[in-house]
Short mmCIF file of C-alpha atoms and ligand atoms in Angstrom, two decimals:
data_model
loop_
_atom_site.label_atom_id
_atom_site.label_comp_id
_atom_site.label_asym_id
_atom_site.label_seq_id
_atom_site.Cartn_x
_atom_site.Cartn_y
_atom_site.Cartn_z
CA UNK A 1 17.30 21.10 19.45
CA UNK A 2 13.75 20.57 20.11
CA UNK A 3 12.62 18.00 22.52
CA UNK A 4 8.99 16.84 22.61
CA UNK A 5 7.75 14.76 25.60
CA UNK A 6 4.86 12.47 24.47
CA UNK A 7 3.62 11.17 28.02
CA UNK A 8 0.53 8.92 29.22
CA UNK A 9 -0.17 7.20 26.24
CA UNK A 10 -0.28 3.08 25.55
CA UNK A 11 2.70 2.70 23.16
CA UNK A 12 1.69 0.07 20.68
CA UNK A 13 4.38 -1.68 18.26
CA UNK A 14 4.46 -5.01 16.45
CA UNK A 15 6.02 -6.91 19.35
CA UNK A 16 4.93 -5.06 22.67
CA UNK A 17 1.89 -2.77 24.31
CA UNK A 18 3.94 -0.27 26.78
CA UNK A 19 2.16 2.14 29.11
CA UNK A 20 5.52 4.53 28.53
CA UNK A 21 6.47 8.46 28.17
CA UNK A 22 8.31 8.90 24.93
CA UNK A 23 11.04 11.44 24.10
CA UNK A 24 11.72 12.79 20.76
CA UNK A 25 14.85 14.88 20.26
CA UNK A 26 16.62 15.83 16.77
CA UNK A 27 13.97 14.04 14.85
CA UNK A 28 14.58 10.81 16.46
CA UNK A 29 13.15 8.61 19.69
CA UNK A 30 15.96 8.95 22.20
CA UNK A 31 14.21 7.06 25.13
CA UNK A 32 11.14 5.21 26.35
CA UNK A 33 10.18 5.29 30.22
CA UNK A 34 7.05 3.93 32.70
CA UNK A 35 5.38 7.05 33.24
CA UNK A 36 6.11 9.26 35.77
CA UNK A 37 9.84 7.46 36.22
CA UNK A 38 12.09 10.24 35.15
CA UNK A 39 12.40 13.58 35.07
CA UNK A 40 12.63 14.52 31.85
CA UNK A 41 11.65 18.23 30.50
CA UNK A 42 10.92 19.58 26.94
CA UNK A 43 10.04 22.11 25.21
CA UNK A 44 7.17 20.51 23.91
CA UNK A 45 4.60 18.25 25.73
CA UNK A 46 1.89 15.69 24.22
CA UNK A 47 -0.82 14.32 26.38
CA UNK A 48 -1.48 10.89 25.25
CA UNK A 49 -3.48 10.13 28.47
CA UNK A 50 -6.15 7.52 27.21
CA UNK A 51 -4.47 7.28 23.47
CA UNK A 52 -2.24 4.50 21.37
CA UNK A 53 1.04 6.17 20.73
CA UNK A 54 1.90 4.39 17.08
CA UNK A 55 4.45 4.37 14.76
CA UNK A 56 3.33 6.25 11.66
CA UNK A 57 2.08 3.65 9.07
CA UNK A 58 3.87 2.55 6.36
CA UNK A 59 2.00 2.48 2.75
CA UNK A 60 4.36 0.07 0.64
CA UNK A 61 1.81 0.22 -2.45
CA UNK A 62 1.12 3.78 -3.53
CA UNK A 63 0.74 5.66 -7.08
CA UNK A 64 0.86 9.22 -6.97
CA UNK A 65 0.31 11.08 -10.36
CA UNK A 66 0.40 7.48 -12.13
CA UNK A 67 -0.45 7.40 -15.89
CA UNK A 68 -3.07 4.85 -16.54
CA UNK A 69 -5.15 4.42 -19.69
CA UNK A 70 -5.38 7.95 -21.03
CA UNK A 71 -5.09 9.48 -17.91
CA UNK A 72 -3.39 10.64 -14.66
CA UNK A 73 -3.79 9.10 -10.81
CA UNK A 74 -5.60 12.50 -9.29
CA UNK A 75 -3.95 12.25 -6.63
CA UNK A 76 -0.18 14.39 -6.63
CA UNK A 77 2.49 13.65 -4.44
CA UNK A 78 1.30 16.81 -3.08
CA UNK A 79 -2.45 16.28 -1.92
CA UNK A 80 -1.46 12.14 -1.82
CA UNK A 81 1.26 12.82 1.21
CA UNK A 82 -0.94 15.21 3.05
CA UNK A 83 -4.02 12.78 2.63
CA UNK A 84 -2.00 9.88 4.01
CA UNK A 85 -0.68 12.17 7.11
CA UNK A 86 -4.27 12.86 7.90
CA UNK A 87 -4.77 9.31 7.94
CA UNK A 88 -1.72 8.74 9.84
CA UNK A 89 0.49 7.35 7.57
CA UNK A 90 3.85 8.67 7.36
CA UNK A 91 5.85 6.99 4.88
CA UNK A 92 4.82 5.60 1.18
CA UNK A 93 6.83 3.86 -1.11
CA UNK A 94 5.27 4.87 -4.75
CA UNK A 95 6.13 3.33 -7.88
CA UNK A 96 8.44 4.75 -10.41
CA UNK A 97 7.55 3.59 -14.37
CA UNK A 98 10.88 2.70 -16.80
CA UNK A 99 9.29 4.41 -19.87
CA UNK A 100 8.87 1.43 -22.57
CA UNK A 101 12.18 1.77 -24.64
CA UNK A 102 13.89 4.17 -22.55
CA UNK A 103 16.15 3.17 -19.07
CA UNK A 104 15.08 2.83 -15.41
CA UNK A 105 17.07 5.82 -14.61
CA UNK A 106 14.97 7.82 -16.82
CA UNK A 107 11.74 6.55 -14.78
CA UNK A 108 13.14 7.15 -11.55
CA UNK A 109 14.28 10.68 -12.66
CA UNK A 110 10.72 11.20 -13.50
CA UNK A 111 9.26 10.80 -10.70
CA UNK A 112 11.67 12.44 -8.35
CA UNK A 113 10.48 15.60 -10.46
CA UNK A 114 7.07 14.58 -9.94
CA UNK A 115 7.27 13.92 -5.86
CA UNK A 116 10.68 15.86 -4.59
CA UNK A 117 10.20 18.91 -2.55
CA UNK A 118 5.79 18.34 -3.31
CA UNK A 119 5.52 15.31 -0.17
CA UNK A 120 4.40 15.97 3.38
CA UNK A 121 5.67 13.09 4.87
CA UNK A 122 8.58 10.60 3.45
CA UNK A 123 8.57 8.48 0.51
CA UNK A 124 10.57 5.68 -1.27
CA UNK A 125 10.29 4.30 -4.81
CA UNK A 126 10.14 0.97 -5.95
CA UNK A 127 10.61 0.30 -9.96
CA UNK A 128 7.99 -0.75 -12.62
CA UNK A 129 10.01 -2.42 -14.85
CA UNK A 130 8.35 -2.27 -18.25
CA UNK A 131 11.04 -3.63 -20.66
CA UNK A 132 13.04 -6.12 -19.47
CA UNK A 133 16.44 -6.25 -21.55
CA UNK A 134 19.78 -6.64 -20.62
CA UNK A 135 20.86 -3.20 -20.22
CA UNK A 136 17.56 -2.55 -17.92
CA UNK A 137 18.76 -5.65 -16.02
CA UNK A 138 22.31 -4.49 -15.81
CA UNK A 139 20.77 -1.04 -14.85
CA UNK A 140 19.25 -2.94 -11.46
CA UNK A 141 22.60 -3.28 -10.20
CA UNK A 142 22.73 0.40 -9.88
CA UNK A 143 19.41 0.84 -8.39
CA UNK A 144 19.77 -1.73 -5.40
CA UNK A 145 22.88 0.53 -4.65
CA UNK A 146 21.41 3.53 -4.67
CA UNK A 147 18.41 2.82 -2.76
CA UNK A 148 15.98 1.29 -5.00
CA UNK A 149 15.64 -1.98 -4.14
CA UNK A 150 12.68 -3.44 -5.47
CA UNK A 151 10.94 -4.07 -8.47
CA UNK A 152 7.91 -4.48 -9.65
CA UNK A 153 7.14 -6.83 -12.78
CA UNK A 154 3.59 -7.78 -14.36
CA UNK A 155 2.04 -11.01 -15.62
CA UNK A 156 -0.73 -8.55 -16.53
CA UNK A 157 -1.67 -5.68 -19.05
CA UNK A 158 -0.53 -7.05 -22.55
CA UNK A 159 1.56 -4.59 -24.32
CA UNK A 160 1.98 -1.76 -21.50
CA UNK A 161 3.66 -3.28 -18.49
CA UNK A 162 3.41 -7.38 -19.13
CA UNK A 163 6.66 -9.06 -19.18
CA UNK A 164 7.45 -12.52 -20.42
CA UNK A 165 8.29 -15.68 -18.67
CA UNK A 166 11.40 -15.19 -19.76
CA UNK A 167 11.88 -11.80 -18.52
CA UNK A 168 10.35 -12.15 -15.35
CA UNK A 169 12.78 -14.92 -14.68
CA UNK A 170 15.76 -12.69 -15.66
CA UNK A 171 14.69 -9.97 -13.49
CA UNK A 172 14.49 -12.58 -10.41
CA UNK A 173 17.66 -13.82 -11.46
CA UNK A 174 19.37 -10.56 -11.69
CA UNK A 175 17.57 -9.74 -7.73
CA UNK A 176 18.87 -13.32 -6.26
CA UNK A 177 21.90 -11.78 -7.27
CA UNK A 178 22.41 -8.53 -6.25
CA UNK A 179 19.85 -8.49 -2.72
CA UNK A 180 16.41 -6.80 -4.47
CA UNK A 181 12.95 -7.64 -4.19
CA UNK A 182 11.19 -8.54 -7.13
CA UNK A 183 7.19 -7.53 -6.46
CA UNK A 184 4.35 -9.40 -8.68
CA UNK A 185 1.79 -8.14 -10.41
CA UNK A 186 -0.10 -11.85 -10.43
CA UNK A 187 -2.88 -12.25 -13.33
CA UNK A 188 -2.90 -14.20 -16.66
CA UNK A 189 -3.22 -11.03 -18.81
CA UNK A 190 -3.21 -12.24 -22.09
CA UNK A 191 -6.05 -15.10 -20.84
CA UNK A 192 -7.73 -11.93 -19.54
CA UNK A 193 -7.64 -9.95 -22.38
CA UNK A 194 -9.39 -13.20 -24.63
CA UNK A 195 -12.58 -12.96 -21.83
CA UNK A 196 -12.36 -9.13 -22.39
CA UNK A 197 -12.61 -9.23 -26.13
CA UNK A 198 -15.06 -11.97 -25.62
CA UNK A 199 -17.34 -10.40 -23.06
CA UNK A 200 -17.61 -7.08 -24.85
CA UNK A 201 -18.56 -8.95 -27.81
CA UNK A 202 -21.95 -10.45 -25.67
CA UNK A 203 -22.51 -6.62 -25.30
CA UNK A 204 -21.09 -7.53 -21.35
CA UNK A 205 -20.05 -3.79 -20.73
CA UNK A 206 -21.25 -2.61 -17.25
CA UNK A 207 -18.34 -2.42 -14.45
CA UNK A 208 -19.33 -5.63 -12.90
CA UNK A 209 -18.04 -7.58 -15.98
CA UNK A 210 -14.28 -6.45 -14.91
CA UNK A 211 -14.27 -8.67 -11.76
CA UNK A 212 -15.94 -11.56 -13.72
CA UNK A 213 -13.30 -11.90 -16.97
CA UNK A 214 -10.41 -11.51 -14.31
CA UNK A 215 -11.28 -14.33 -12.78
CA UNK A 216 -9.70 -16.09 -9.39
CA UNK A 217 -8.07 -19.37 -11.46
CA UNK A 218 -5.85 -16.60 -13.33
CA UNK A 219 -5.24 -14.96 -10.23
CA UNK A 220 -4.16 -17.95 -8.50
CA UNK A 221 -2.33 -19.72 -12.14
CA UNK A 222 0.12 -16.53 -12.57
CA UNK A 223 0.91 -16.94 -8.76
CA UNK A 224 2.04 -20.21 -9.09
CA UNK A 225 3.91 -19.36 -11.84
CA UNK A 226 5.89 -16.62 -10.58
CA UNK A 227 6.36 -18.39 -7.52
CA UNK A 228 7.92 -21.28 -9.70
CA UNK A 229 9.60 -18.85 -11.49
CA UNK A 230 10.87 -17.20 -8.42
CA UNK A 231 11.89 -20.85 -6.92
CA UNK A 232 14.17 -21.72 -9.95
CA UNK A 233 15.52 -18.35 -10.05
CA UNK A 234 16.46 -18.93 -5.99
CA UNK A 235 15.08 -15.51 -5.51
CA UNK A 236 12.73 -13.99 -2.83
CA UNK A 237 8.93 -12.81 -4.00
CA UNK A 238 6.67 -10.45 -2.95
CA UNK A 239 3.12 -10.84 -4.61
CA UNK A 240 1.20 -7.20 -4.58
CA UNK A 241 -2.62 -7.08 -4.43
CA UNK A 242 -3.80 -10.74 -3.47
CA UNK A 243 -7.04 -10.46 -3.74
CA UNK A 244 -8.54 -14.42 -4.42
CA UNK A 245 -8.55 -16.92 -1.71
CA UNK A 246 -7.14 -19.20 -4.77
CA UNK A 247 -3.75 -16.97 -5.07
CA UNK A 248 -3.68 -16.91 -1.19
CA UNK A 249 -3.44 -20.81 -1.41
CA UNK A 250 -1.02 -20.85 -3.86
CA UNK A 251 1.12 -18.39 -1.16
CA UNK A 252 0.31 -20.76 1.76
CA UNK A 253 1.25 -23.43 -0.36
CA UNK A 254 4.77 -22.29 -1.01
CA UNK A 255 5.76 -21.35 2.27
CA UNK A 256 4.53 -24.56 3.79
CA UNK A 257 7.37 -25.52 1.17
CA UNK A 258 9.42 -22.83 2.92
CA UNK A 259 10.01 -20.39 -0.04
CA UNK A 260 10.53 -16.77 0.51
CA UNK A 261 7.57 -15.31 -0.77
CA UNK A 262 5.01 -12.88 0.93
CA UNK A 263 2.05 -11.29 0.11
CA UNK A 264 -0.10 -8.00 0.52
CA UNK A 265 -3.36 -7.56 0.63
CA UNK A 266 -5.33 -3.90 0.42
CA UNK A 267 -8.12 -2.75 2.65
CA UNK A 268 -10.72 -2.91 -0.32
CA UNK A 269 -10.15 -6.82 -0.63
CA UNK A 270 -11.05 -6.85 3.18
CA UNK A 271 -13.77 -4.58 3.20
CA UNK A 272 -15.55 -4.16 0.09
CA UNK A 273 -17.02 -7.40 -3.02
CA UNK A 274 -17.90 -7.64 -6.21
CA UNK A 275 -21.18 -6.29 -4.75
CA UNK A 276 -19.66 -3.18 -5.09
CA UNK A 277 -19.05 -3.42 -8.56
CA UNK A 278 -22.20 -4.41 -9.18
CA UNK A 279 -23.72 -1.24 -8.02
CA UNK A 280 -26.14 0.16 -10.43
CA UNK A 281 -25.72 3.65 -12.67
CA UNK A 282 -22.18 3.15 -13.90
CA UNK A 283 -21.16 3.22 -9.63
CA UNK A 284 -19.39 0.34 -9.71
CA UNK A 285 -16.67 1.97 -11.57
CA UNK A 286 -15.60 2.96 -8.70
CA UNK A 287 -14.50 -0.03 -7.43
CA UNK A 288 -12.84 -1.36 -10.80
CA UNK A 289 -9.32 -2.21 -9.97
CA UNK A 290 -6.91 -4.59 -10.80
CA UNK A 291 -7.15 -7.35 -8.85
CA UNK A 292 -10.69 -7.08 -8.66
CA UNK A 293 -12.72 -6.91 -5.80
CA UNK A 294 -13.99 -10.83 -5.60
CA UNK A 295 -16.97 -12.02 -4.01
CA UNK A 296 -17.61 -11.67 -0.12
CA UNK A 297 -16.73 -15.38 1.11
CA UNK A 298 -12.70 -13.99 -0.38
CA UNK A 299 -12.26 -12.16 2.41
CA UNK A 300 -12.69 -14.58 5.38
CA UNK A 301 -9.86 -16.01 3.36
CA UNK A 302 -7.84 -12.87 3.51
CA UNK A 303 -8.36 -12.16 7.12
CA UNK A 304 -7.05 -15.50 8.06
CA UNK A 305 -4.25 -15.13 5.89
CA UNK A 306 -3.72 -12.00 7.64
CA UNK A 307 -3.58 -13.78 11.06
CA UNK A 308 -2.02 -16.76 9.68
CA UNK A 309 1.24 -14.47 8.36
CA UNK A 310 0.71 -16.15 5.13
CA UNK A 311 -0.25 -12.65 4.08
CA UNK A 312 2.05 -10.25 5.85
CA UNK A 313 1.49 -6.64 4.76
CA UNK A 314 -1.79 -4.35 4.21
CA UNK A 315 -0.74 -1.85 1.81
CA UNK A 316 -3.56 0.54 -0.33
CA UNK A 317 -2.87 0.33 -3.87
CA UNK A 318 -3.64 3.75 -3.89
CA UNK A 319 -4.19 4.74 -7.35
CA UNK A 320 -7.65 6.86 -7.40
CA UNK A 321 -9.57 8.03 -10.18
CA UNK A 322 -12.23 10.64 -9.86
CA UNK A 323 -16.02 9.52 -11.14
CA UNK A 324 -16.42 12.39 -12.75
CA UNK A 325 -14.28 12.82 -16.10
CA UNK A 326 -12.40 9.74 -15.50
CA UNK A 327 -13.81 6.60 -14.07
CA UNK A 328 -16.47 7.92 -16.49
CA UNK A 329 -14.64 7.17 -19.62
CA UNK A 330 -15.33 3.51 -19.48
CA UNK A 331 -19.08 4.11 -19.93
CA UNK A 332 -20.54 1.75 -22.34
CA UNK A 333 -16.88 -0.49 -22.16
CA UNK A 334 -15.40 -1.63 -18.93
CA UNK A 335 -12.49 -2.12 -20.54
CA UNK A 336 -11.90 1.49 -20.92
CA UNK A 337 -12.31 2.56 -16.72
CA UNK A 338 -9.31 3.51 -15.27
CA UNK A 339 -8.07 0.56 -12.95
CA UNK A 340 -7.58 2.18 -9.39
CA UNK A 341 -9.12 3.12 -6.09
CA UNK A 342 -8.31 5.59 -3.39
CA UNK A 343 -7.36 4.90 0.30
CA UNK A 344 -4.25 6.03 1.58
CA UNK A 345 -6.26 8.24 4.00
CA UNK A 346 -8.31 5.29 5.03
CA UNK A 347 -5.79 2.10 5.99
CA UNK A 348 -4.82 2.80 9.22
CA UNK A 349 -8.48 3.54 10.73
CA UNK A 350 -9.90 0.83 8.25
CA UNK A 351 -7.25 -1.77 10.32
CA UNK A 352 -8.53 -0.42 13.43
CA UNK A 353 -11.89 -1.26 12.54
CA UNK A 354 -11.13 -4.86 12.17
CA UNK A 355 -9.11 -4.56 16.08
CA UNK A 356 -12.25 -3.38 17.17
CA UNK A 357 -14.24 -6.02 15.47
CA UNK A 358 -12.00 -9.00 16.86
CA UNK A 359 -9.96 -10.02 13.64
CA UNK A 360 -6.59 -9.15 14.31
CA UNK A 361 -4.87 -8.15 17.40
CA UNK A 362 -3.63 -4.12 17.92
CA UNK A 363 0.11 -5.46 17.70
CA UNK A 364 -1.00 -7.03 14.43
CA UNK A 365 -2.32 -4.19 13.52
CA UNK A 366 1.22 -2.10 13.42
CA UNK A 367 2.74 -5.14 12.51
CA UNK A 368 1.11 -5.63 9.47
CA UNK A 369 0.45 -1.92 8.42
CA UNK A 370 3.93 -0.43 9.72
CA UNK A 371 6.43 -2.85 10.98
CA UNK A 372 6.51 -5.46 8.01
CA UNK A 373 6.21 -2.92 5.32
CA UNK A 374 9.50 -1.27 6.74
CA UNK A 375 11.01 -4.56 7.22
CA UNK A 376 10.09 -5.86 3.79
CA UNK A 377 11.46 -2.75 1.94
CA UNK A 378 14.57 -1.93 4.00
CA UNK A 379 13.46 1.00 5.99
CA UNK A 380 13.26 -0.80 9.25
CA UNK A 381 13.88 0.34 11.90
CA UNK A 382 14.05 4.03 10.96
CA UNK A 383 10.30 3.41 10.04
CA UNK A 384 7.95 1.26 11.30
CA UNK A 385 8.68 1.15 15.50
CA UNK A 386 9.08 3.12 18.20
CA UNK A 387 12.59 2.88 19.91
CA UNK A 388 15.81 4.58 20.75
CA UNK A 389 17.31 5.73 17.79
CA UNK A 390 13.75 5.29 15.11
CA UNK A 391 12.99 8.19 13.18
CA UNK A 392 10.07 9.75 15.25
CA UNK A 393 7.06 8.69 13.11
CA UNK A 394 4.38 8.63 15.64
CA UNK A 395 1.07 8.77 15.42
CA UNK A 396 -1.46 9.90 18.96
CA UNK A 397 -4.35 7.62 17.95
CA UNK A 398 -8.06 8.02 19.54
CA UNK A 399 -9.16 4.40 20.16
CA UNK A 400 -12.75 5.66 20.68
CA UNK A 401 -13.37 8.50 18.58
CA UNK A 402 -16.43 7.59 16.55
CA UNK A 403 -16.04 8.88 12.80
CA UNK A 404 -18.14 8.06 9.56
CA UNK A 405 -15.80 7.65 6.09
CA UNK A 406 -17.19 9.94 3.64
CA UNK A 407 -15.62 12.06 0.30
CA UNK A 408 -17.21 15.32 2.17
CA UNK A 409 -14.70 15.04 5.01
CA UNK A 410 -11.45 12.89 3.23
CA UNK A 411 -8.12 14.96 2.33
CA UNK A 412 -7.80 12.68 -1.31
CA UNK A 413 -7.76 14.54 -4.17
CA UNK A 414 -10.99 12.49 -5.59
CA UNK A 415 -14.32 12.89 -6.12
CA UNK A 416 -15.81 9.86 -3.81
CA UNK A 417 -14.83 7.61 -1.14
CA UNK A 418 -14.52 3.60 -1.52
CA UNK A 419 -16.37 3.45 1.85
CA UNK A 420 -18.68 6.20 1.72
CA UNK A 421 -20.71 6.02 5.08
CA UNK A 422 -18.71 3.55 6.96
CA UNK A 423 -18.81 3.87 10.80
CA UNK A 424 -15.21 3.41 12.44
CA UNK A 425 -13.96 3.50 16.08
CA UNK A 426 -10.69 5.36 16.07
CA UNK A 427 -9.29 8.27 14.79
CA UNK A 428 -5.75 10.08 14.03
CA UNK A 429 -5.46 12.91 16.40
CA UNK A 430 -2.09 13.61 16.16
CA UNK A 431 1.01 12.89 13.68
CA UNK A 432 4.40 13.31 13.77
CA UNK A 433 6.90 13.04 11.18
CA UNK A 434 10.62 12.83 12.10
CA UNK A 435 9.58 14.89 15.21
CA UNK A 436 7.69 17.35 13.34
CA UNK A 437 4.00 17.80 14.00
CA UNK A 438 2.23 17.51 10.24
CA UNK A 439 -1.61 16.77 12.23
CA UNK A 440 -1.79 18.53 15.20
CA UNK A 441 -5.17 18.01 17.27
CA UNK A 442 -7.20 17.32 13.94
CA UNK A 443 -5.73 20.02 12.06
CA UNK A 444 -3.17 19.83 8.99
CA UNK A 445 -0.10 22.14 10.38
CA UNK A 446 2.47 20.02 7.79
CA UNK A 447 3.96 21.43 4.36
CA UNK A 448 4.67 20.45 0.81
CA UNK A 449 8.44 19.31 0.86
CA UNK A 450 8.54 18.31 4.83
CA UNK A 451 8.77 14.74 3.61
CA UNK A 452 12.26 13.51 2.33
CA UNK A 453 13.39 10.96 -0.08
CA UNK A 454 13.99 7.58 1.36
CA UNK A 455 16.80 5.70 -0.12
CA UNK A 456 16.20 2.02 0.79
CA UNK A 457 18.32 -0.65 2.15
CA UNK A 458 18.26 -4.36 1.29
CA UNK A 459 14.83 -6.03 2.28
CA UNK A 460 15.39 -7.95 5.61
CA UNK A 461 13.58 -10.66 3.70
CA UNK A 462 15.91 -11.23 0.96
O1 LIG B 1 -5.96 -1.21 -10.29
C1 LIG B 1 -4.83 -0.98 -9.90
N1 LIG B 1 -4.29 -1.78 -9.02
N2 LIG B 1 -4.18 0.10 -10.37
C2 LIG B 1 -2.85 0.45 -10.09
C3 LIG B 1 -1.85 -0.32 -10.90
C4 LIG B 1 -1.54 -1.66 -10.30
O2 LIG B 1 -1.63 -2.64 -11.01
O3 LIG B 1 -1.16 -1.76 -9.14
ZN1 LIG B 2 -0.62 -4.11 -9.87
ZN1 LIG B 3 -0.51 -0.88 -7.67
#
């Protein structure tokens, strides 16, 4: 069995900062020791002398391959799970879609054709659930048990994914009851969709007029109503893509209350505005996504929330679009650009940034982008630490490599990068995934159908 030695390094988790040797055997940490206290041999040696030594993050928020108004995430499983490796994230959990009409089983089926034997690293699935009804709530049952505990459930996008009142409360209902996680998609989509028809009617059609009709105040109204909802049902929440200080409140709020709901923000809530969107010659299309991107003073919010824990995970949302062909067939109608961004390459050096710029601490860091994730969606503590017994997800990280983001140098199957041009401290030098080097030194040395299917347990939030 092979035995790698990772020795020198500062081992970094959400709860301590170890200068310790590490040793890997059969996939798994067997040990941690100060360095130079044992005598340990193995076949294979890391220096870490000067480096973090990591768990590999955890992406809770992913869409590979996800069909989206007319058209496909560009991103496969494939070229998604070898982008996220090079940015040293070693587990997603993507989102299966229950077809409208048809069962959850058929969705989940779907997408394990889509994403088995394709990954590079290992991957769960949450549930879109897209027709509430009581054979699809029935059907939950069976999920939870078989490793698919969560479910995702939207307040927004009238007639594809929305759910009712109603149904949303069923499905939270049904989760109290048999231990899953029902994950909110929080906007007022039909209020949206009135401002849509309404704006496109002032001939409002340039990408900047997506942030404006979906405004904060129906951000923050559908997050007080499924926390409501969630509070009558007695069920835990977990709020996806918080992106207005006004839906963050409405979180605080509530667990000042002590309810059991959480929240995740994404990297381009914390690093990029409606400025963005605003960027002249149809550009800002790249940064239409849903939650939009809000104006700067949103993310002072964010960051606090972040150190506050009323915001608990950073996850990407990674659902990109190319420019070219796709983000381009909303020209002339906002209404009509794919909803989306890339950056499952980007997270874990984007988080580093804001460690180097004084925001959060470096066992924040993992905490938020590794240890809660895996916590949250029952993978913890296979994922998301480094100790006896964890799968051997660890990532060598360079805390003062220099690098510049930028399309010409990303492993995403897309056509730009969100952060063209930005300057970061840190780098991925070297990942491993269940002991197996994927990034070795700055090169790819992984393969399609390395990464295995995660079957989840119960959320240790529930
Ligand atoms: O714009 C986004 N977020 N696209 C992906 C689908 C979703 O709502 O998460
Ligand atoms: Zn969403
Ligand atoms: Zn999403």
């Amino acid at each position: 069995m092979t035995r790698t030695l990772i020795t020198g390094g500062l081992v970094v988790t959400a709860s301590d900062e170890l200068h310790a040797d590490v040793l890997v055997e059969g996939g798994r940490v067997v040990a941690l020791a100060t360095h130079d206290s044992h005598g340990w041999t193995a076949g294979h040696r890391i220096d870490a002398r000067g480096k973090y030594v990591i768990p590999g993050g955890v992406d809770a928020h992913t869409h590979m391959e996800m069909p989206f108004g007319g058209t496909f995430a560009s991103d496969t499983f494939e070229t998604g799970t070898r982008a996220a490796a090079w940015g040293g994230t070693t587990t997603i959990v993507d989102f299966a879609i229950q077809p409208k009409g048809g069962s959850l089983g058929e969705g989940l089926d779907a997408w394990h054709e889509k994403a088995d034997g394709r990954c590079a690293v290992d991957y769960g699935f949450h549930m879109i659930m897209s027709d509430v009804n009581p054979s699809s709530l029935r059907e939950m049952d069976t999920l939870v048990s078989e490793g698919v505990t969560s479910f995702k459930l939207f307040t927004a996008y009238p007639g594809v994914f929305l759910s009712d009142d109603g149904q949303i409360l069923r499905a939270m209902q049904q989760a109290a009851g048999n231990g899953g996680l029902v994950m909110t998609h929080a906007e007022n989509g039909l209020a949206i969709d009135v401002l849509v028809e309404q704006a496109l009617a002032r001939g409002e059609r340039d990408p900047r007029h997506h942030g404006e009709v979906r405004k904060a105040l129906l951000e923050a109204e559908a997050t007080h109503r499924v926390i409501k909802l969630s509070q009558v049902a007695g069920a835990s929440l977990y709020v996806v893509h918080v992106s207005a200080q006004e839906a963050l409140a409405e979180l605080a709020r509530a667990r000042d209350e002590g309810l059991p709901v959480f929240g995740e923000t994404c990297p381009q809530y914390l690093f990029l505005s409606t400025g963005n969107l605003a960027e002249p010659d149809f550009e800002g299309a790249k940064y239409v996504c849903s939650t939009p991107l809000r104006p700067e003073e949103h993310q002072a919010a964010l960051w606090r929330g972040l150190r506050t824990n009323d915001l608990q995970v950073v996850s990407t949302d990674h659902c990109p679009f190319c420019f070219k062909g796709q983000k381009e067939m909303g020209r002339g109608d906002f209404s009509k650009i794919p909803n989306g961004m890339p950056g499952v390459e980007n997270r874990m050096d984007l988080l580093h940034q804001a460690v180097v710029e004084g925001r959060i601490s470096r066992r924040r860091w993992i905490e938020i982008a590794c240890a809660t994730p895996a916590r949250m969606f029952g993978l913890y503590p296979k994922k998301g630490t480094i100790a006896p017994g964890s799968d051997a997800d660890i990532v060598i990280y360079d805390p003062g490599a220099e690098q510049v983001i930028s399309a010409e140098t990303h492993h995403m199957n897309v056509d730009y990068s969100a952060y063209e041009g930005k300057r970061v401290t840190g780098r991925v030098e070297t990942v491993l995934s269940r002991g197996v080097p994927v990034i070795a030194d700055g090169e790819y040395v992984g393969h399609a159908g390395h990464g295995t299917y995660l079957p989840r347990g119960i959320s240790q939030y529930v």
